[in-house]
Tab-separated table of C-alpha atoms and ligand atoms in Angstrom:
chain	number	residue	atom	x	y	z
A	1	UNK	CA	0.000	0.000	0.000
A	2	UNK	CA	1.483	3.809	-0.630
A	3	UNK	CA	-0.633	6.903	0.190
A	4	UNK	CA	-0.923	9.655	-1.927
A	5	UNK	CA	0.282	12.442	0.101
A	6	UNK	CA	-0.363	15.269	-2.006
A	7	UNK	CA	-4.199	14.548	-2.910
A	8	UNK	CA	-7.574	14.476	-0.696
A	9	UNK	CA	-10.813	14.083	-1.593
A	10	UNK	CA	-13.522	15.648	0.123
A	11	UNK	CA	-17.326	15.605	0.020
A	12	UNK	CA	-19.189	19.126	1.430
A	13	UNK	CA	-22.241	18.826	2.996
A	14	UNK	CA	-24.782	21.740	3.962
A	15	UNK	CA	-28.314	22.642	4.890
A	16	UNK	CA	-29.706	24.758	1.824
A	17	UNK	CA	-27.939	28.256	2.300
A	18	UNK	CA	-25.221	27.574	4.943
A	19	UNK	CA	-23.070	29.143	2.741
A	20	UNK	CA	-21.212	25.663	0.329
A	21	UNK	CA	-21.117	27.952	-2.749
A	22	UNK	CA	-19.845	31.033	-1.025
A	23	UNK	CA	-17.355	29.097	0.604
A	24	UNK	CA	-16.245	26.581	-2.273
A	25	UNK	CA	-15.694	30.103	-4.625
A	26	UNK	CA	-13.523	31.591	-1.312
A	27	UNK	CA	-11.368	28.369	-1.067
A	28	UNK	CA	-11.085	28.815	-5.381
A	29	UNK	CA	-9.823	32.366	-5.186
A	30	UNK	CA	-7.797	31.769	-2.257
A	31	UNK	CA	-5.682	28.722	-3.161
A	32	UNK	CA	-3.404	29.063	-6.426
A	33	UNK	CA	-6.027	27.616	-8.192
A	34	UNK	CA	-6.472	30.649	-10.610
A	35	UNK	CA	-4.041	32.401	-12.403
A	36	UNK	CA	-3.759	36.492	-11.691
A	37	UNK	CA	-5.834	37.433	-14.209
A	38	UNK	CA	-8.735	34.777	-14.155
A	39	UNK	CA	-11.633	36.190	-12.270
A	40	UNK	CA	-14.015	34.049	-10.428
A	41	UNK	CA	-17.141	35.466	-11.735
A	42	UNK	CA	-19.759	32.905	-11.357
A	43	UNK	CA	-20.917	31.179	-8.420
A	44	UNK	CA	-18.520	27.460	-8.430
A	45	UNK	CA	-21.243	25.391	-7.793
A	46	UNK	CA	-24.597	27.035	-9.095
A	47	UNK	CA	-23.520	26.243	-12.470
A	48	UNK	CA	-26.490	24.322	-13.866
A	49	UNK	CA	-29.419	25.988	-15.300
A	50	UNK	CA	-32.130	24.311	-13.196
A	51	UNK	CA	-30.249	25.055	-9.859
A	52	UNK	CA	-29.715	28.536	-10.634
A	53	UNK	CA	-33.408	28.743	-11.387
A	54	UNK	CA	-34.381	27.362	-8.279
A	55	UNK	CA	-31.646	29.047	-6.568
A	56	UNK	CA	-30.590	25.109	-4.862
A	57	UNK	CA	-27.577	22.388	-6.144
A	58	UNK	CA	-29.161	19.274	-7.759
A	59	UNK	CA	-26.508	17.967	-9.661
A	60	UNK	CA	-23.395	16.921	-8.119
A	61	UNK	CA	-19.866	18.453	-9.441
A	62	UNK	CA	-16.492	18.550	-8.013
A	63	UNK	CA	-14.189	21.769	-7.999
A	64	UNK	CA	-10.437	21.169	-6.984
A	65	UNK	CA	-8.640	23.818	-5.025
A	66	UNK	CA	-4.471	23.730	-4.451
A	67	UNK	CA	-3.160	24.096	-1.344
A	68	UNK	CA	0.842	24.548	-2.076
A	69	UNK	CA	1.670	21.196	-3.608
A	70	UNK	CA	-1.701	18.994	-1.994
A	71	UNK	CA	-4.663	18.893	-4.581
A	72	UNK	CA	-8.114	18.747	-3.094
A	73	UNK	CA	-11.079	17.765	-4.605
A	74	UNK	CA	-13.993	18.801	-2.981
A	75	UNK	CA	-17.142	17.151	-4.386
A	76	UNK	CA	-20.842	18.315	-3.531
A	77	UNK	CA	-23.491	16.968	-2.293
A	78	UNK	CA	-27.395	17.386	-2.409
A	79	UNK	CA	-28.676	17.931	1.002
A	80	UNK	CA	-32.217	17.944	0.149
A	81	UNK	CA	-33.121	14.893	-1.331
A	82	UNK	CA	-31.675	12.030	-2.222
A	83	UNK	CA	-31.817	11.509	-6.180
A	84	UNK	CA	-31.473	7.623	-6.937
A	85	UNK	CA	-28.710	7.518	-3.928
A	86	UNK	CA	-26.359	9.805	-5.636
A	87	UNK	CA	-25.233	10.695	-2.025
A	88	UNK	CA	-24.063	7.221	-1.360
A	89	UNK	CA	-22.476	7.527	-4.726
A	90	UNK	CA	-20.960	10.745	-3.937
A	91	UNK	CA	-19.560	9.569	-0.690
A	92	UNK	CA	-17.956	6.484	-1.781
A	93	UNK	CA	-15.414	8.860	-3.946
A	94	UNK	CA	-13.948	10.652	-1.511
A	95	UNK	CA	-12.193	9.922	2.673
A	96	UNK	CA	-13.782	12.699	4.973
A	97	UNK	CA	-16.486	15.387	4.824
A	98	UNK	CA	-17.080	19.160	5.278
A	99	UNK	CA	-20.122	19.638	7.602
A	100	UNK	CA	-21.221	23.518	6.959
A	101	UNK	CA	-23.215	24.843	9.377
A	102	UNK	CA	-24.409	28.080	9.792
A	103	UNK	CA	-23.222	30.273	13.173
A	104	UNK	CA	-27.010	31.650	13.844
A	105	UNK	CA	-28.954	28.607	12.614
A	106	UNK	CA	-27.538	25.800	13.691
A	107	UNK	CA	-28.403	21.981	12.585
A	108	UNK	CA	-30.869	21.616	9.848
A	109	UNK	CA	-32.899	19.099	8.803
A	110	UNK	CA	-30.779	18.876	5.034
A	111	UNK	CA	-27.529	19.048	7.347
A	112	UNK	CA	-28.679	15.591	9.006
A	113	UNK	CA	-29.890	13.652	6.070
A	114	UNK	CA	-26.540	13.540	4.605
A	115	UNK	CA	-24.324	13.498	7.605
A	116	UNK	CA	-26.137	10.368	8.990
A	117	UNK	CA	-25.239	8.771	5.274
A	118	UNK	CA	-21.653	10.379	5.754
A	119	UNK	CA	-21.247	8.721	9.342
A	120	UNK	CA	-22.529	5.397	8.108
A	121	UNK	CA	-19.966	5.278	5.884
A	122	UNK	CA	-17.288	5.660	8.209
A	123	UNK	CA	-16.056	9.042	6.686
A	124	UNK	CA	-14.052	11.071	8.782
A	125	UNK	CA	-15.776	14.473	9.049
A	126	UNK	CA	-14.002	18.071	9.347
A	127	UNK	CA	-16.404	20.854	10.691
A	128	UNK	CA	-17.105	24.127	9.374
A	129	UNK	CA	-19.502	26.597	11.510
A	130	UNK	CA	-20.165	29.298	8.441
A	131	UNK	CA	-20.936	32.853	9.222
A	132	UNK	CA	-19.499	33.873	12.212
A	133	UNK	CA	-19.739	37.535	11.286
A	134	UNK	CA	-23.466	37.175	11.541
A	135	UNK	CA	-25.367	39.348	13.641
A	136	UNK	CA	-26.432	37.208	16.966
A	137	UNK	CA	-24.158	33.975	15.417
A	138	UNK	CA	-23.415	31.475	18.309
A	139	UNK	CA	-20.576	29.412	17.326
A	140	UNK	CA	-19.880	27.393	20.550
A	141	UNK	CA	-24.105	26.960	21.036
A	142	UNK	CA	-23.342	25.280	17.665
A	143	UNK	CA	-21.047	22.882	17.902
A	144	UNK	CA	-22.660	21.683	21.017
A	145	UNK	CA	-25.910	20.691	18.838
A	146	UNK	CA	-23.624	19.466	16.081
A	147	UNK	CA	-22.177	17.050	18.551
A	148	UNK	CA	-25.272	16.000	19.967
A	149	UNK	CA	-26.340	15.632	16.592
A	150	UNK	CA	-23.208	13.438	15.993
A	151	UNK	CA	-24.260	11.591	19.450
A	152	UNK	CA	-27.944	10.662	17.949
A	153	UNK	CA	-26.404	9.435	14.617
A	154	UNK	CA	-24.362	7.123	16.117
A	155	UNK	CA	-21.125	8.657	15.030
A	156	UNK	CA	-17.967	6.465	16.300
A	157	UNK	CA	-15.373	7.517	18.909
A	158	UNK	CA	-12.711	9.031	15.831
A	159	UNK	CA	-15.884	10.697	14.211
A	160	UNK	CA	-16.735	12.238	17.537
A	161	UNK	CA	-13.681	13.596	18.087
A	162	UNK	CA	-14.550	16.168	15.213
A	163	UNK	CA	-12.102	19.169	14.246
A	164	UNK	CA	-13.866	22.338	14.358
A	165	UNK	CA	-12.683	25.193	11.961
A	166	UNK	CA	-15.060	28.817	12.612
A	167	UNK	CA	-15.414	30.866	9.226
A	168	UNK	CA	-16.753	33.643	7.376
A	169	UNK	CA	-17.293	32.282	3.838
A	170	UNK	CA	-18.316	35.528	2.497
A	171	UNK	CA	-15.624	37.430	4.822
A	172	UNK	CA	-12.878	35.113	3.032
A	173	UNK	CA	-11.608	34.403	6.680
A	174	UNK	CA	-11.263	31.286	8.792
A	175	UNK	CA	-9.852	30.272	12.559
A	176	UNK	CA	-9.493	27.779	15.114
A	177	UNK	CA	-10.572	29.424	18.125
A	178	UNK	CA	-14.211	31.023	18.096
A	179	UNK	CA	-12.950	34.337	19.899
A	180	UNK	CA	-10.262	35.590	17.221
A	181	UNK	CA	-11.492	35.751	13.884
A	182	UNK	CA	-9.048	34.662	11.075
A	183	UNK	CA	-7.493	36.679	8.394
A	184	UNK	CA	-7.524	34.118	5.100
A	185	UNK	CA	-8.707	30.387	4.646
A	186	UNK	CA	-5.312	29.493	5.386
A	187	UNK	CA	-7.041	27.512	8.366
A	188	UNK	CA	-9.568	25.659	6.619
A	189	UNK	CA	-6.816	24.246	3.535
A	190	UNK	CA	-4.382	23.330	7.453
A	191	UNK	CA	-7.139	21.426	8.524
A	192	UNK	CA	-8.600	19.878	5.351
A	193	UNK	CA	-5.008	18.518	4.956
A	194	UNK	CA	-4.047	17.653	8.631
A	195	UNK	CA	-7.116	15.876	8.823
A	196	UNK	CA	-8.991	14.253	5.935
A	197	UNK	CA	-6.782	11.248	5.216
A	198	UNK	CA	-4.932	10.811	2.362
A	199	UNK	CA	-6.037	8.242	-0.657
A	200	UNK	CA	-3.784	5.283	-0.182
A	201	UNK	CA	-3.896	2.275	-2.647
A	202	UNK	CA	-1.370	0.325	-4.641
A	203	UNK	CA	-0.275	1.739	-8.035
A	204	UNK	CA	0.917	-1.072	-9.954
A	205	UNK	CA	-2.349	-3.466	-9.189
A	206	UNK	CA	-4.653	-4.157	-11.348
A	207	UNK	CA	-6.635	-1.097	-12.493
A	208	UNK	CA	-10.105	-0.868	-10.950
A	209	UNK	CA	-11.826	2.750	-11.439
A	210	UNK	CA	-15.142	2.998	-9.976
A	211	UNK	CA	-17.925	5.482	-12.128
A	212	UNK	CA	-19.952	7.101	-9.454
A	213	UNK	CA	-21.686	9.410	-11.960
A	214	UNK	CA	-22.120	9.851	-15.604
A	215	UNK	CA	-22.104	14.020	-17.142
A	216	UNK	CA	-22.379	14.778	-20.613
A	217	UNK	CA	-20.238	17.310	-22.765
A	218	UNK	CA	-21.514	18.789	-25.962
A	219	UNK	CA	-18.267	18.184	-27.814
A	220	UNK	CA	-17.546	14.273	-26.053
A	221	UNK	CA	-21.114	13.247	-25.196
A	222	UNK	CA	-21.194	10.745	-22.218
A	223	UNK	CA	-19.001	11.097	-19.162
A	224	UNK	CA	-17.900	8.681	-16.702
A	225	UNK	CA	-16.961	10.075	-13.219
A	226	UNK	CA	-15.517	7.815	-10.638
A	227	UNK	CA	-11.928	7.184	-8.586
A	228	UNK	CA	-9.068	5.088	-9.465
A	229	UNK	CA	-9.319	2.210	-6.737
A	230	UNK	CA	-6.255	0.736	-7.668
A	231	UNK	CA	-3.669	0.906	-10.315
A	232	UNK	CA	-2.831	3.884	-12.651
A	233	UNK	CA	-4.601	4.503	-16.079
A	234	UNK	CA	-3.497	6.333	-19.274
A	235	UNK	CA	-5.282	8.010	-21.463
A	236	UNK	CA	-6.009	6.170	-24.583
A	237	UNK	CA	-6.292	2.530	-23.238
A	238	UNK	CA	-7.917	-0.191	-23.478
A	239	UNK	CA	-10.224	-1.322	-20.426
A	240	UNK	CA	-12.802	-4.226	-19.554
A	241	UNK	CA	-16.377	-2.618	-18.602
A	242	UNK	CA	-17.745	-4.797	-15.793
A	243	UNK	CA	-21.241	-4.038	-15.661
A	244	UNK	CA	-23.168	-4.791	-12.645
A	245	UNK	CA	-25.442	-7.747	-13.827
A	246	UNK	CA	-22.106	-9.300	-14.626
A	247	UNK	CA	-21.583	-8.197	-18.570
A	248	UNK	CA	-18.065	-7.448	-19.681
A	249	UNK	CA	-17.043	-5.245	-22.438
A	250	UNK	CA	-13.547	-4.391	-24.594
A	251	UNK	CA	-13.809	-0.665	-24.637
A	252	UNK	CA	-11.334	2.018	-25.089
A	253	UNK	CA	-10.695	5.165	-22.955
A	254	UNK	CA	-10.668	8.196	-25.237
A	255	UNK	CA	-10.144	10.776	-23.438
A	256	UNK	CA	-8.943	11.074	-19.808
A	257	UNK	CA	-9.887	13.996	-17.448
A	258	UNK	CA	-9.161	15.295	-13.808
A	259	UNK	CA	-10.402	18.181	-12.056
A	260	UNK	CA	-8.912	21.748	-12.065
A	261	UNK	CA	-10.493	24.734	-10.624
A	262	UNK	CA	-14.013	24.585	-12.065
A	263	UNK	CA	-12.455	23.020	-15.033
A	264	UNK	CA	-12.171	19.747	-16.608
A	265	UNK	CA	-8.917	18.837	-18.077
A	266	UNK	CA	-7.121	16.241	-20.370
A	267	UNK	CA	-4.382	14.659	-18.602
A	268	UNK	CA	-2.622	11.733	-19.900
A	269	UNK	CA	-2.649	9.584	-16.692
A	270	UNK	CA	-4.042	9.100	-12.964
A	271	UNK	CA	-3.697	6.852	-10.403
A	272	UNK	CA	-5.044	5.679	-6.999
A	273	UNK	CA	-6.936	7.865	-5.083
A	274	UNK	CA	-7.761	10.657	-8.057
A	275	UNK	CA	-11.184	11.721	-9.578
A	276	UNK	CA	-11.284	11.264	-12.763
A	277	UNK	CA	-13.251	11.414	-16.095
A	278	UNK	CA	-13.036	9.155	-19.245
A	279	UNK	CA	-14.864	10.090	-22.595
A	280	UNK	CA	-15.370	7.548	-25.139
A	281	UNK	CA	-17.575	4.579	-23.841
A	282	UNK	CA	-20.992	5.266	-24.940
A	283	UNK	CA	-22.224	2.544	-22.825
A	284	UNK	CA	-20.444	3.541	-19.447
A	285	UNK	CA	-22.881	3.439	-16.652
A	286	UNK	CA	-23.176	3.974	-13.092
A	287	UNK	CA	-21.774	1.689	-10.778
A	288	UNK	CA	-19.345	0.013	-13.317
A	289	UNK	CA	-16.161	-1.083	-12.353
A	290	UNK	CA	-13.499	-0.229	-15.477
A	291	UNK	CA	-10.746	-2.808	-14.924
A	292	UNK	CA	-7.248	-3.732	-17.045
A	293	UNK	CA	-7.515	-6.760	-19.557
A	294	UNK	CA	-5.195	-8.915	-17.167
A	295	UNK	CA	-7.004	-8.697	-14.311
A	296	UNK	CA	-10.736	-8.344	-14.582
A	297	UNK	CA	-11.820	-7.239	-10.774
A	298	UNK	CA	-14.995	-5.366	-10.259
A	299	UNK	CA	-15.276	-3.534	-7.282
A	300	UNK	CA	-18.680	-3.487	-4.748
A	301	UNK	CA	-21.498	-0.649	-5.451
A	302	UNK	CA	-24.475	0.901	-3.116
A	303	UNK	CA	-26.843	-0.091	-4.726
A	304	UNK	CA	-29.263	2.697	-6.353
A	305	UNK	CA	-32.596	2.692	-5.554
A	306	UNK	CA	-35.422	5.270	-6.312
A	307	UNK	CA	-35.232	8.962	-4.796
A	308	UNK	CA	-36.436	8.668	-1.014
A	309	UNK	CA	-37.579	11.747	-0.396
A	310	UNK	CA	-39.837	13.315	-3.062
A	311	UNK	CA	-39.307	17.474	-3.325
A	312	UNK	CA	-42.048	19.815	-4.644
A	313	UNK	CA	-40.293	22.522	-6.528
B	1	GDP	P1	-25.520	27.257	-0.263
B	1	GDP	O1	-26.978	27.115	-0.534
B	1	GDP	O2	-25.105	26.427	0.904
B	1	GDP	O3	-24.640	27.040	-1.448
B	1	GDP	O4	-25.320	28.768	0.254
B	1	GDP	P2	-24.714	30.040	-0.490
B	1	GDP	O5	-23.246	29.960	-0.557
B	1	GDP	O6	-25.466	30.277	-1.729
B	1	GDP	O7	-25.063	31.172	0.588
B	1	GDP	C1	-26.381	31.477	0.960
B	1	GDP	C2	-26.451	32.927	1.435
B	1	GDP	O8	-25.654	33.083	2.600
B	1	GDP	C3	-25.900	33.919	0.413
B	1	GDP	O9	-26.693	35.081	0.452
B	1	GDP	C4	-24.489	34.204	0.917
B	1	GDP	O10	-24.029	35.477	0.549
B	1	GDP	C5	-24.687	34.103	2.418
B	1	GDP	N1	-23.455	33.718	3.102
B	1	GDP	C6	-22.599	32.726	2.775
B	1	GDP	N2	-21.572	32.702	3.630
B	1	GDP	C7	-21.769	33.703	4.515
B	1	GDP	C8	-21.039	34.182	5.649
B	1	GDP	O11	-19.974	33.696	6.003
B	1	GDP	N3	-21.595	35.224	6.326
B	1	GDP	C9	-22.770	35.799	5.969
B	1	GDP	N4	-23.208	36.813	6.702
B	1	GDP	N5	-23.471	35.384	4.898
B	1	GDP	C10	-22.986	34.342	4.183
């Protein structure tokens, strides 16, 4: 086993307004992300017509931030409903969380629902308590519900132990303590780092990438989106598609992306640990395992089962 020091992947979860978007664009213009004169002038995560209609995230997408040399990929999640357990999916990419909570309300219904799945999963979770500058916030009120909350969900003795990290998304400041507020997100990247652990696999097994999600691209049509369990992958190669009713396929990787800023980017290879995308298998599904010819290993899925929670928008 090696560990990929230099790469975490992180899931961020939040009640409807906590402040993800605000504080996914601060962590984008604070790390070196952007170059001098690239302005962040859309919201990160609002990007899809229906959500900025309706003003909430449905879809899932991951922006990746650096932090000196250390990549992270932080990866949203819906907090309102669960769409065909694209949470579970969500979760299964990535080793910790980002609970957001807001200084003045506190725990939220959305904040639960995903946190329990979060928990469940054994994910280690990092928390944020947003909006400190907020007129009557309480931060320290806060984290007591939070770990009451944690209590009731059954959260383990490590999962208990929580980091807390106090912030102003929209001030662009972060800090440890709840009595001095920060000057930069320099805390937030420390602790993200510190204590989300880092991918660790073996990069000369077999390759198993697991598609969590499928996108489509006007110019590439259909997406996979998963991690690279095991092995490394280049971009142009051949793979076996294990389906999940046991079906194998030949196909052929045409394109090979990782994350960048908001951006998706060619790259010629990735290994353990990293989020990828591959363009070129029309067929690629959710749940698929993409594996090397010589060693045809699929890897376990949640399974997906119908929304559980039905919204009226
Ligand atoms: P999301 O629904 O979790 O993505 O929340 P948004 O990032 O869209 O934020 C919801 C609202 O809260 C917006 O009006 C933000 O400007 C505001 N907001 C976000 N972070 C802060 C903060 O740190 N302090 C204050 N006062 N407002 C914030």
């Amino acid at each position: 086993m090696a560990t990929r020091e230099n790469l975490r992947n992180i899931a961020i979860i939040a009640h409807v307004d906590h402040g993800k978007t605000t504080l996914v664009d601060e962590l984008l213009k604070q790390s070196g992300t952007f170059r001098a004169n690239e302005v962040v002038d859309e919201r990160v995560m609002d990007s899809n017509d229906i959500e900025r209609e309706r003003g909430i995230t449905i879809l899932s997408k991951t922006t990746s931030v650096m932090y000196g040399d250390t990549k992270i990929n932080i990866v949203d999640t819906p907090g309102h409903a669960d769409f065909g357990g694209e949470v579970e999916r969500i979760l299964q990419m990535v080793d910790g969380v980002l609970l957001v909570v807001d200084a003045f309300e506190g725990c939220m219904p959305q904040t639960r629902f995903v946190l329990k799945k979060a928990l469940g999963l054994k994910k280690k979770p990092l928390v944020v308590v947003n909006k400190i500058d907020r007129e009557g916030s309480r931060p320290e009120e806060v984290v007591d519900e939070v770990l009451d909350l944690f209590i009731e969900l059954g959260a383990d003795e490590d999962q208990i132990e929580f980091p807390v990290v106090y912030a102003s998304a929209k001030g662009g400041y972060a800090s440890l303590d709840p009595h001095n507020k920060g000057t930069d997100m320099q805390p937030l990247f420390k602790e993200i780092v510190e204590e989300i652990p880092a991918p660790e696999g073996d990069p000369d097994g077999g390759l198993q990438i697991l598609i969590s999600n499928i996108d489509y691209d006007d110019y590439v049509g259909r997406i996979g989106v998963g991690r690279v369990e095991r092995g490394t992958v280049k971009n142009g190669q051949g793979a076996v598609l294990c389906g999940i009713d046991g079906t194998r396929q030949n196909v052929r990787i045409q394109k090979l992306y990782q994350y960048e800023g908001l951006k998706r980017v060619e790259t010629e290879t990735a290994t353990y640990g990293d989020l990828i995308c591959v363009s070129g298998i029309n067929s690629i599904n959710i749940g698929e395992t993409l594996c090397s010819y010589d060693c045809v290993e699929p890897l376990p899925f949640v399974k997906i089962d119908e929304p559980t929670v039905t919204m009226n928008f």
